[in-house]
Amino acid sequence: MSSFNWFNRQYENQPAEAEPDPQKGAAPAPKSKAPADAAAGEAAIAQDYLAWAKSAYKNIQKRQQETAESTTPETVTELATTDEAASGAIADSSAAEKTASNPSEAVAPSELSTAAAPETAPETAPETAPETAAAPLPFWAQAEAERQARLEQLKAEAAQEAAAEAEKLATESASPTDSAPEPDLPLDESFLWSAQVLASQGRRADQVDLEEITWLKRLRQGLDKTRRSLVNQLRAIVGQGPLNQDAVMEIESLLLQADVGVEATDRIIERLQDKLRQESLPPEAAIAYLKEILRDMLDNPGGKPVSPTFAPEKDTLNIWLMTGVNGAGKTTTIGKIAHIAQKSGYKTLIGAADTFRAAAVQQVKVWGDRSNVEVIANPGKNTDPAAVVFDAITAAQARGTELLLIDTAGRLQNKKNLMDELAKVRRIIDKKAPDARIESLLVLDSTLGQNGLRQAEVFSEAAQLSGVVLTKLDGTAKGGIALAVVQQLGLPIRFIGAGEGIEDLRPFSSYEFVEALLSG
């Protein structure tokens, strides 16, 4: 199965009047919201999403079956060739061993071919040594006979096993089973939720990849603690009846506890109050409207709309400078982004400009090996990071690289000399590659909560930040820091990490994040 291109996810807006077709896998169309048909509409939508999920599940199975069938003939041929070679080797080795153990018989090739049987020698002189024929064999002759017997037994067993394995593989390739191989994920509640999230974004069932389902499940698990606390309390508040001012105050307290921040919380509460002045919100409508507010904030950081997709530009040098404090996960993030870019078909290079931390260059080289991306580094110790960046840009320009990822040393935001050095690195990039598309990303540890905001403010001045990468959402992070970053700093979230594996970082989607945060 080909690798999924995370930098080029396709979304198609389906017309409202289109009916879902399980064969084509069209996304379920929104139903009428008339009060009289509310219950029936919700049931119909649930059935549509279930049919869509089953269609996506079957498409994943079909692709896996096609991949398995395309590799089976090669495997059978290879195994058959290996079995024949092994049988021949066993026969040759047995003949050689027999000849070596009986040197008296290896007189001439003609004698080997014309010798009749072991009984020929006794027939020539049957009466010469009758006592010797009746005597027991010496120990070395007994050992040789036992060895030959074991060798013949091993040859017979090997031939039987090879024939059985070849017959089994031939049968499977000739008549494959009717049922497709099971995907790595079962058709459970997590799969259905992930499918509903993808369908709601206009995806078709035949477009869904198993990697997307796996990632959405992992993201939901990472935000599980926050979601359980936040959603349960929200439902308790809105379940009391139509949303009123007292309920809004309780929601404000919940948002502050989730690290949303004062400014972002004030904006959310202001919009909720404006809505209440216009109409009374039932419970489900209140949560749906809250999701809409959060998505709007994430898609418009600082009140300015940004593109929902974030990807390197093809056939152009893109330079992404990764910054952040010690331990935020910069080097790990670079390795994961390099892995995504490599799978998406970009010519990628890594510049190891973290020359202070012990074994930092070795660490980024390990991640380069994992993602199959070359690393440009200076073998010396305590070298100038700006010099490494200069060499990396030169190499990228000479090789036609499309994405250059630059690792920098971790530094505290209150160390002025280190922040000045980061500003120097940025000046080198601007001067050496004036035509390149430059992005400066801050890697932010989600577990820091509001403490990460001060870091972002100082780094934004030195490195001219253009985006944020949120990491470690699988730990004790509350998730609300994403809203605080976009509201107070006006920086978009570009990537989000929810694990330590190489597949545990993906481009940020506001819709998926909010659904994972607020969907029960």
Coordinates of C-alpha atoms in Angstrom, one line a residue:
M1 CA 0.0 0.0 0.0
S2 CA 1.4 3.4 -1.0
S3 CA 2.2 5.9 1.7
F4 CA -0.4 8.5 2.6
N5 CA 0.4 12.1 1.6
W6 CA -0.4 14.1 4.7
F7 CA 0.6 17.4 3.1
N8 CA -2.0 16.9 0.4
R9 CA -5.2 15.7 2.1
Q10 CA -8.2 16.1 -0.2
Y11 CA -11.5 17.4 0.9
E12 CA -14.6 17.7 -1.2
N13 CA -17.7 19.7 -0.2
Q14 CA -20.7 17.6 -1.0
P15 CA -24.0 19.3 -2.1
A16 CA -26.7 19.4 0.5
E17 CA -29.2 17.5 -1.6
A18 CA -26.9 14.6 -2.4
E19 CA -28.0 11.3 -0.9
P20 CA -25.3 9.1 0.6
D21 CA -24.4 6.2 -1.6
P22 CA -22.6 3.3 0.1
Q23 CA -21.1 2.2 -3.2
K24 CA -19.5 5.5 -4.0
G25 CA -19.0 6.3 -0.4
A26 CA -20.3 9.9 -0.6
A27 CA -20.2 11.8 2.7
P28 CA -23.6 12.0 4.5
A29 CA -25.5 15.1 3.6
P30 CA -26.8 17.4 6.4
K31 CA -30.5 16.9 7.1
S32 CA -33.2 19.4 7.7
K33 CA -33.2 21.0 11.2
A34 CA -36.9 21.4 11.5
P35 CA -38.0 20.8 15.1
A36 CA -40.7 18.4 14.2
D37 CA -38.3 16.1 12.4
A38 CA -35.3 16.5 14.7
A39 CA -35.4 13.0 16.2
A40 CA -36.0 11.4 12.8
G41 CA -33.3 13.5 11.2
E42 CA -30.7 12.6 13.9
A43 CA -31.5 8.9 13.4
A44 CA -31.2 9.1 9.7
I45 CA -27.9 10.9 10.0
A46 CA -26.6 8.3 12.4
Q47 CA -27.6 5.6 9.8
D48 CA -25.9 7.5 7.0
Y49 CA -22.6 7.8 9.0
L50 CA -22.7 4.1 9.9
A51 CA -23.1 3.2 6.2
W52 CA -20.3 5.5 5.3
A53 CA -18.0 4.0 8.0
K54 CA -18.8 0.5 6.7
S55 CA -18.0 1.6 3.2
A56 CA -14.7 3.1 4.2
Y57 CA -13.9 0.0 6.2
K58 CA -14.5 -2.2 3.1
N59 CA -12.4 0.1 0.9
I60 CA -9.5 -0.2 3.4
Q61 CA -9.9 -4.0 3.3
K62 CA -9.9 -4.1 -0.4
R63 CA -6.7 -2.0 -0.7
Q64 CA -5.0 -4.3 1.8
Q65 CA -6.1 -7.4 -0.2
E66 CA -4.9 -6.0 -3.5
T67 CA -1.5 -5.2 -1.8
A68 CA -1.3 -8.7 -0.4
E69 CA -2.2 -10.3 -3.8
S70 CA 0.4 -8.3 -5.6
T71 CA 3.2 -9.5 -3.3
T72 CA 2.1 -13.2 -3.1
P73 CA 3.3 -14.5 -6.5
E74 CA 6.8 -13.0 -5.9
T75 CA 6.9 -14.7 -2.4
V76 CA 5.8 -18.1 -3.8
T77 CA 8.5 -18.0 -6.6
E78 CA 11.2 -16.9 -4.1
L79 CA 10.2 -19.7 -1.7
A80 CA 10.2 -22.3 -4.4
T81 CA 13.6 -21.3 -5.7
T82 CA 14.9 -21.3 -2.1
D83 CA 13.5 -24.8 -1.5
E84 CA 15.1 -26.2 -4.7
A85 CA 18.4 -24.6 -3.8
A86 CA 18.3 -26.0 -0.3
S87 CA 17.4 -29.6 -1.5
G88 CA 20.3 -29.5 -4.0
A89 CA 22.7 -28.2 -1.3
I90 CA 21.6 -31.0 1.0
A91 CA 22.1 -33.7 -1.7
D92 CA 25.5 -32.2 -2.7
S93 CA 26.7 -32.0 0.9
S94 CA 25.6 -35.6 1.7
A95 CA 27.5 -36.9 -1.3
A96 CA 30.6 -35.0 -0.4
E97 CA 30.4 -36.2 3.2
K98 CA 30.0 -39.8 2.1
T99 CA 33.0 -39.6 -0.1
A100 CA 35.1 -37.9 2.5
S101 CA 34.2 -40.5 5.1
N102 CA 35.2 -43.4 2.8
P103 CA 38.4 -42.4 1.1
S104 CA 39.1 -45.9 -0.1
E105 CA 36.1 -45.8 -2.4
A106 CA 37.2 -42.5 -4.0
V107 CA 39.7 -44.1 -6.4
A108 CA 38.6 -42.9 -9.7
P109 CA 35.4 -41.4 -11.3
S110 CA 34.9 -44.6 -13.4
E111 CA 34.9 -46.7 -10.3
L112 CA 32.4 -44.5 -8.6
S113 CA 30.1 -44.7 -11.6
T114 CA 30.4 -48.5 -12.1
A115 CA 30.5 -49.7 -8.5
A116 CA 27.6 -51.9 -8.1
A117 CA 26.9 -52.1 -4.3
P118 CA 28.6 -52.5 -1.0
E119 CA 28.0 -56.2 -1.2
T120 CA 30.4 -56.6 -4.1
A121 CA 33.5 -56.5 -1.9
P122 CA 32.4 -59.4 0.3
E123 CA 31.5 -61.5 -2.8
T124 CA 35.1 -61.6 -4.0
A125 CA 36.4 -63.4 -1.0
P126 CA 33.6 -64.8 1.1
E127 CA 35.8 -67.4 2.8
T128 CA 38.9 -65.4 3.6
A129 CA 37.8 -63.9 6.9
P130 CA 34.6 -65.5 8.2
E131 CA 35.4 -64.5 11.8
T132 CA 35.7 -60.9 10.8
A133 CA 32.3 -60.9 9.1
A134 CA 30.7 -62.3 12.2
A135 CA 32.5 -59.8 14.6
P136 CA 30.6 -56.6 15.6
L137 CA 31.4 -53.4 13.8
P138 CA 34.0 -51.1 15.4
F139 CA 32.7 -47.9 17.1
W140 CA 33.8 -45.6 14.3
A141 CA 31.9 -47.7 11.7
Q142 CA 28.8 -47.6 14.0
A143 CA 29.0 -43.8 14.3
E144 CA 29.4 -43.4 10.6
A145 CA 26.3 -45.6 10.0
E146 CA 24.2 -43.6 12.5
R147 CA 25.4 -40.4 10.9
Q148 CA 24.3 -41.5 7.5
A149 CA 21.0 -42.6 8.8
R150 CA 20.3 -39.3 10.4
L151 CA 21.4 -37.4 7.2
E152 CA 19.0 -39.5 5.1
Q153 CA 16.2 -38.8 7.7
L154 CA 16.9 -35.0 7.6
K155 CA 16.8 -35.0 3.8
A156 CA 13.5 -36.8 3.8
E157 CA 12.0 -34.4 6.3
A158 CA 13.3 -31.3 4.5
A159 CA 11.8 -32.5 1.2
Q160 CA 8.4 -33.2 2.8
E161 CA 8.3 -29.7 4.5
A162 CA 9.4 -27.9 1.3
A163 CA 6.7 -29.8 -0.7
A164 CA 4.0 -29.0 1.9
E165 CA 4.9 -25.3 2.1
A166 CA 5.0 -24.9 -1.7
E167 CA 1.6 -26.7 -2.0
K168 CA 0.1 -24.4 0.7
L169 CA 1.4 -21.2 -0.9
A170 CA 0.3 -22.4 -4.4
T171 CA -3.2 -23.1 -3.1
E172 CA -3.5 -19.7 -1.4
S173 CA -2.3 -17.8 -4.5
A174 CA -4.5 -19.9 -6.8
S175 CA -7.7 -19.5 -4.8
P176 CA -7.5 -16.5 -2.4
T177 CA -10.0 -16.4 0.4
D178 CA -13.2 -14.5 -0.1
S179 CA -12.8 -12.4 3.0
A180 CA -10.3 -9.5 2.8
P181 CA -7.6 -9.3 5.4
E182 CA -8.6 -7.5 8.5
P183 CA -7.3 -3.9 8.9
D184 CA -5.0 -3.1 11.8
L185 CA -8.0 -1.4 13.5
P186 CA -11.3 -3.2 14.2
L187 CA -14.6 -1.7 13.3
D188 CA -15.3 -0.4 16.8
E189 CA -16.5 2.8 18.4
S190 CA -13.2 4.6 17.7
F191 CA -13.3 3.7 14.0
L192 CA -16.9 4.9 13.7
W193 CA -16.1 8.2 15.5
S194 CA -13.0 8.7 13.2
A195 CA -15.1 7.9 10.1
Q196 CA -17.8 10.4 11.2
V197 CA -15.2 13.2 11.7
L198 CA -13.7 12.5 8.2
A199 CA -17.2 12.3 6.6
S200 CA -18.2 15.6 8.2
Q201 CA -15.3 17.3 6.4
G202 CA -16.6 16.2 3.0
R203 CA -14.3 13.2 2.5
R204 CA -15.4 10.2 0.4
A205 CA -15.2 6.7 1.8
D206 CA -12.9 5.6 -1.0
Q207 CA -10.4 8.4 -0.1
V208 CA -10.0 7.4 3.6
D209 CA -6.7 5.8 4.5
L210 CA -5.9 3.6 7.5
E211 CA -3.3 6.1 8.6
E212 CA -6.0 8.8 9.1
I213 CA -8.2 6.5 11.2
T214 CA -5.2 5.5 13.3
W215 CA -4.1 9.1 13.9
L216 CA -7.6 10.3 14.8
K217 CA -7.9 7.5 17.4
R218 CA -4.5 8.4 18.8
L219 CA -5.4 12.1 19.0
R220 CA -8.6 11.3 20.8
Q221 CA -6.8 9.2 23.3
G222 CA -4.3 12.0 23.9
L223 CA -7.1 14.4 24.8
D224 CA -9.1 11.8 26.7
K225 CA -8.5 13.3 30.2
T226 CA -9.4 16.8 29.2
R227 CA -12.4 15.6 27.1
R228 CA -13.9 13.5 29.8
S229 CA -13.7 16.3 32.4
L230 CA -14.7 19.1 30.1
V231 CA -17.5 17.3 28.2
N232 CA -19.1 15.8 31.3
Q233 CA -19.2 19.1 33.1
L234 CA -20.4 20.9 30.0
R235 CA -23.3 18.4 29.6
A236 CA -24.1 18.8 33.3
I237 CA -24.4 22.5 32.8
V238 CA -26.3 22.6 29.5
G239 CA -28.4 19.7 30.6
Q240 CA -30.2 21.9 33.1
G241 CA -32.1 23.6 30.4
P242 CA -31.5 26.4 27.9
L243 CA -28.2 28.2 28.4
N244 CA -28.4 31.2 30.7
Q245 CA -26.0 33.7 32.2
D246 CA -25.3 31.4 35.3
A247 CA -24.4 28.5 32.9
V248 CA -22.1 30.8 30.9
M249 CA -20.2 31.7 34.1
E250 CA -19.7 28.0 34.9
I251 CA -18.5 27.4 31.3
E252 CA -16.0 30.3 31.8
S253 CA -14.6 28.5 34.8
L254 CA -14.2 25.2 32.9
L255 CA -12.3 26.9 30.1
L256 CA -9.9 28.5 32.5
Q257 CA -9.2 25.2 34.1
A258 CA -8.4 23.7 30.6
D259 CA -5.6 26.2 30.0
V260 CA -7.6 28.2 27.5
G261 CA -6.3 31.5 29.0
V262 CA -8.0 34.7 30.0
E263 CA -8.1 36.5 26.7
A264 CA -9.4 33.4 24.7
T265 CA -11.9 32.6 27.5
D266 CA -13.2 36.2 27.4
R267 CA -13.7 36.1 23.7
I268 CA -15.6 32.7 23.9
I269 CA -17.9 34.0 26.7
E270 CA -18.5 37.2 24.8
R271 CA -19.7 35.3 21.8
L272 CA -21.8 33.0 23.9
Q273 CA -23.5 35.9 25.6
D274 CA -24.2 37.6 22.2
K275 CA -25.8 34.4 21.0
L276 CA -28.0 34.2 24.2
R277 CA -29.3 37.7 23.6
Q278 CA -30.6 36.5 20.2
E279 CA -32.1 33.1 21.1
S280 CA -32.3 30.5 23.8
L281 CA -29.9 27.6 23.1
P282 CA -30.9 24.0 23.9
P283 CA -28.2 21.7 25.3
E284 CA -27.0 20.1 22.0
A285 CA -27.1 23.4 20.2
A286 CA -25.1 25.0 22.9
I287 CA -22.2 22.5 22.6
A288 CA -22.4 22.7 18.8
Y289 CA -22.1 26.5 18.9
L290 CA -19.2 26.2 21.3
K291 CA -17.4 24.0 18.8
E292 CA -18.1 26.5 16.1
I293 CA -16.5 29.3 18.2
L294 CA -13.4 27.3 18.9
R295 CA -12.9 26.3 15.3
D296 CA -13.3 29.9 14.2
M297 CA -10.6 31.0 16.7
L298 CA -8.2 28.3 15.6
D299 CA -8.7 29.1 11.9
N300 CA -8.4 32.9 12.4
P301 CA -5.4 33.4 14.8
G302 CA -5.4 37.0 16.0
G303 CA -8.5 37.7 13.9
K304 CA -6.6 37.0 10.6
P305 CA -7.6 34.0 8.5
V306 CA -4.9 31.5 7.6
S307 CA -4.8 28.7 5.1
P308 CA -6.0 25.4 6.6
T309 CA -3.3 23.5 4.8
F310 CA 0.4 23.9 5.6
A311 CA 2.8 22.2 3.2
P312 CA 6.2 22.9 1.5
E313 CA 5.9 24.4 -2.0
K314 CA 7.0 22.0 -4.6
D315 CA 10.1 22.8 -6.8
T316 CA 11.1 25.6 -4.4
L317 CA 13.5 25.7 -1.5
N318 CA 11.5 25.8 1.7
I319 CA 13.4 26.4 5.0
W320 CA 11.8 25.6 8.3
L321 CA 13.6 26.8 11.4
M322 CA 12.7 24.9 14.5
T323 CA 13.1 26.8 17.8
G324 CA 12.1 26.3 21.4
V325 CA 13.3 25.8 25.0
N326 CA 15.2 22.8 26.2
G327 CA 13.2 19.6 26.3
A328 CA 10.3 20.8 24.2
G329 CA 10.9 18.1 21.5
K330 CA 12.6 20.0 18.7
T331 CA 14.9 17.3 17.4
T332 CA 12.2 14.6 17.7
T333 CA 9.7 16.9 15.8
I334 CA 12.2 17.5 13.0
G335 CA 12.6 13.7 12.6
K336 CA 8.8 13.3 12.4
I337 CA 8.3 16.1 10.0
A338 CA 11.1 14.8 7.8
H339 CA 9.4 11.4 7.8
I340 CA 6.1 13.0 6.7
A341 CA 7.9 15.0 3.9
Q342 CA 9.8 12.0 2.7
K343 CA 6.6 10.0 2.4
S344 CA 4.8 12.9 0.7
G345 CA 7.5 13.0 -2.1
Y346 CA 9.6 16.0 -1.0
K347 CA 13.4 16.2 -1.4
T348 CA 14.3 16.8 2.2
L349 CA 17.5 17.7 4.1
I350 CA 18.2 18.3 7.8
G351 CA 20.7 20.9 9.1
A352 CA 22.0 19.9 12.6
A353 CA 22.6 23.4 14.0
D354 CA 22.3 22.3 17.7
T355 CA 26.0 22.4 18.5
F356 CA 25.7 22.9 22.3
R357 CA 23.8 20.0 23.7
A358 CA 25.8 16.8 24.1
A359 CA 25.0 14.1 21.5
A360 CA 22.5 16.4 19.8
V361 CA 24.0 15.8 16.4
Q362 CA 24.0 12.1 16.9
Q363 CA 20.3 12.2 17.9
V364 CA 19.3 14.1 14.8
K365 CA 21.3 11.7 12.7
V366 CA 19.4 8.8 14.2
W367 CA 16.1 10.5 13.3
G368 CA 17.6 11.1 9.8
D369 CA 18.3 7.4 9.4
R370 CA 14.8 6.5 10.5
S371 CA 13.2 8.9 8.0
N372 CA 15.8 8.2 5.3
V373 CA 16.9 11.8 5.1
E374 CA 20.4 13.1 4.9
V375 CA 21.8 15.3 7.8
I376 CA 24.3 18.2 7.2
A377 CA 26.4 18.6 10.4
N378 CA 29.8 19.9 11.5
P379 CA 32.0 17.2 13.0
G380 CA 33.6 19.6 15.4
K381 CA 32.4 20.5 18.9
N382 CA 30.9 23.9 19.9
T383 CA 31.0 25.1 16.3
D384 CA 29.1 28.2 15.3
P385 CA 25.4 27.3 14.6
A386 CA 25.2 30.0 11.9
A387 CA 28.1 28.3 10.0
V388 CA 26.2 25.0 10.0
V389 CA 23.1 26.7 8.7
F390 CA 25.2 28.4 6.0
D391 CA 26.6 25.0 4.9
A392 CA 23.2 23.4 5.0
I393 CA 21.6 26.0 2.8
T394 CA 24.5 25.7 0.4
A395 CA 24.0 22.0 0.2
A396 CA 20.3 22.3 -0.2
Q397 CA 20.7 24.8 -3.1
A398 CA 23.2 22.5 -4.9
R399 CA 21.0 19.4 -4.6
G400 CA 17.7 20.9 -5.5
T401 CA 16.3 20.3 -2.0
E402 CA 12.6 21.2 -1.5
L403 CA 12.5 21.2 2.3
L404 CA 15.4 22.1 4.6
L405 CA 14.7 21.5 8.3
I406 CA 17.1 23.3 10.7
D407 CA 17.5 22.1 14.2
T408 CA 18.6 24.7 16.8
A409 CA 19.8 24.4 20.4
G410 CA 17.3 24.7 23.2
R411 CA 17.5 27.9 25.1
L412 CA 15.6 29.7 27.8
Q413 CA 13.7 32.8 26.7
N414 CA 15.5 34.9 29.4
K415 CA 19.0 34.2 28.1
K416 CA 19.7 37.3 26.0
N417 CA 23.0 36.0 24.4
L418 CA 21.4 32.8 23.2
M419 CA 18.4 34.7 21.8
D420 CA 20.7 37.0 20.0
E421 CA 22.4 34.0 18.5
L422 CA 19.0 32.8 17.2
A423 CA 18.4 36.1 15.6
K424 CA 21.8 35.8 13.9
V425 CA 20.8 32.4 12.5
R426 CA 17.6 34.0 11.1
R427 CA 19.6 36.8 9.5
I428 CA 21.9 34.2 7.8
I429 CA 18.9 32.4 6.4
D430 CA 17.4 35.6 5.0
K431 CA 20.7 36.6 3.4
K432 CA 21.8 33.3 2.0
A433 CA 18.4 32.2 0.7
P434 CA 16.4 35.4 -0.2
D435 CA 14.2 33.5 -2.6
A436 CA 13.4 30.6 -0.3
R437 CA 10.0 30.2 1.5
I438 CA 11.0 30.5 5.1
E439 CA 8.9 29.4 8.1
S440 CA 10.0 29.8 11.7
L441 CA 8.2 27.3 14.0
L442 CA 8.1 27.3 17.7
V443 CA 8.0 23.8 19.3
L444 CA 5.9 24.2 22.4
D445 CA 5.4 21.6 25.2
S446 CA 1.7 21.4 25.8
T447 CA 2.2 20.3 29.4
L448 CA 3.6 23.7 30.3
G449 CA 0.2 25.3 29.9
Q450 CA 0.2 29.1 30.3
N451 CA 3.9 29.1 31.0
G452 CA 4.5 28.4 27.3
L453 CA 3.0 31.8 26.3
R454 CA 5.9 33.8 27.6
Q455 CA 8.3 31.6 25.8
A456 CA 6.3 32.1 22.5
E457 CA 6.4 35.9 23.0
V458 CA 10.2 36.2 23.3
F459 CA 10.9 33.7 20.6
S460 CA 8.5 35.5 18.3
E461 CA 10.7 38.6 18.5
A462 CA 14.0 36.8 17.9
A463 CA 13.1 34.3 15.3
Q464 CA 10.1 36.0 13.6
L465 CA 7.8 33.1 14.3
S466 CA 5.2 32.1 11.8
G467 CA 3.6 29.1 13.5
V468 CA 3.6 26.7 16.5
V469 CA 4.1 23.0 16.9
L470 CA 2.3 21.5 19.9
T471 CA 3.9 18.4 21.3
K472 CA 3.2 15.9 24.1
L473 CA -0.6 16.1 24.0
D474 CA -0.6 12.4 25.0
G475 CA 0.5 13.3 28.5
T476 CA -1.0 15.5 31.1
A477 CA -1.6 18.4 28.7
K478 CA -5.1 20.0 28.9
G479 CA -5.2 21.0 25.2
G480 CA -6.6 24.5 25.9
I481 CA -3.1 26.0 25.3
A482 CA -3.8 25.8 21.6
L483 CA -6.6 28.4 21.9
A484 CA -4.4 30.6 24.1
V485 CA -1.6 30.6 21.6
V486 CA -3.8 31.6 18.6
Q487 CA -5.7 34.3 20.6
Q488 CA -2.9 36.0 22.5
L489 CA 0.0 35.6 20.0
G490 CA -1.9 35.4 16.7
L491 CA 0.2 32.4 15.6
P492 CA -1.4 29.4 13.8
I493 CA -1.0 25.9 15.0
R494 CA 0.8 24.0 12.2
F495 CA 1.5 20.5 13.7
I496 CA 0.3 18.6 16.6
G497 CA 2.0 15.7 18.4
A498 CA 0.3 13.0 20.5
G499 CA 3.0 10.4 21.1
E500 CA 6.7 9.4 20.9
G501 CA 6.6 7.3 17.7
I502 CA 7.6 8.5 14.2
E503 CA 4.0 8.4 13.1
D504 CA 2.7 10.4 16.1
L505 CA 2.9 13.9 14.7
R506 CA 0.6 15.2 12.0
P507 CA -0.5 18.5 10.4
F508 CA -3.0 20.4 12.5
S509 CA -6.7 20.4 11.7
S510 CA -8.9 22.6 13.7
Y511 CA -12.0 20.5 13.0
E512 CA -10.4 17.3 14.1
F513 CA -8.8 18.9 17.2
V514 CA -12.1 20.4 18.4
E515 CA -14.0 17.2 17.8
A516 CA -11.4 15.2 19.7
L517 CA -11.6 17.8 22.5
L518 CA -15.4 18.1 22.9
S519 CA -17.0 15.0 21.4
G520 CA -18.1 12.5 23.9

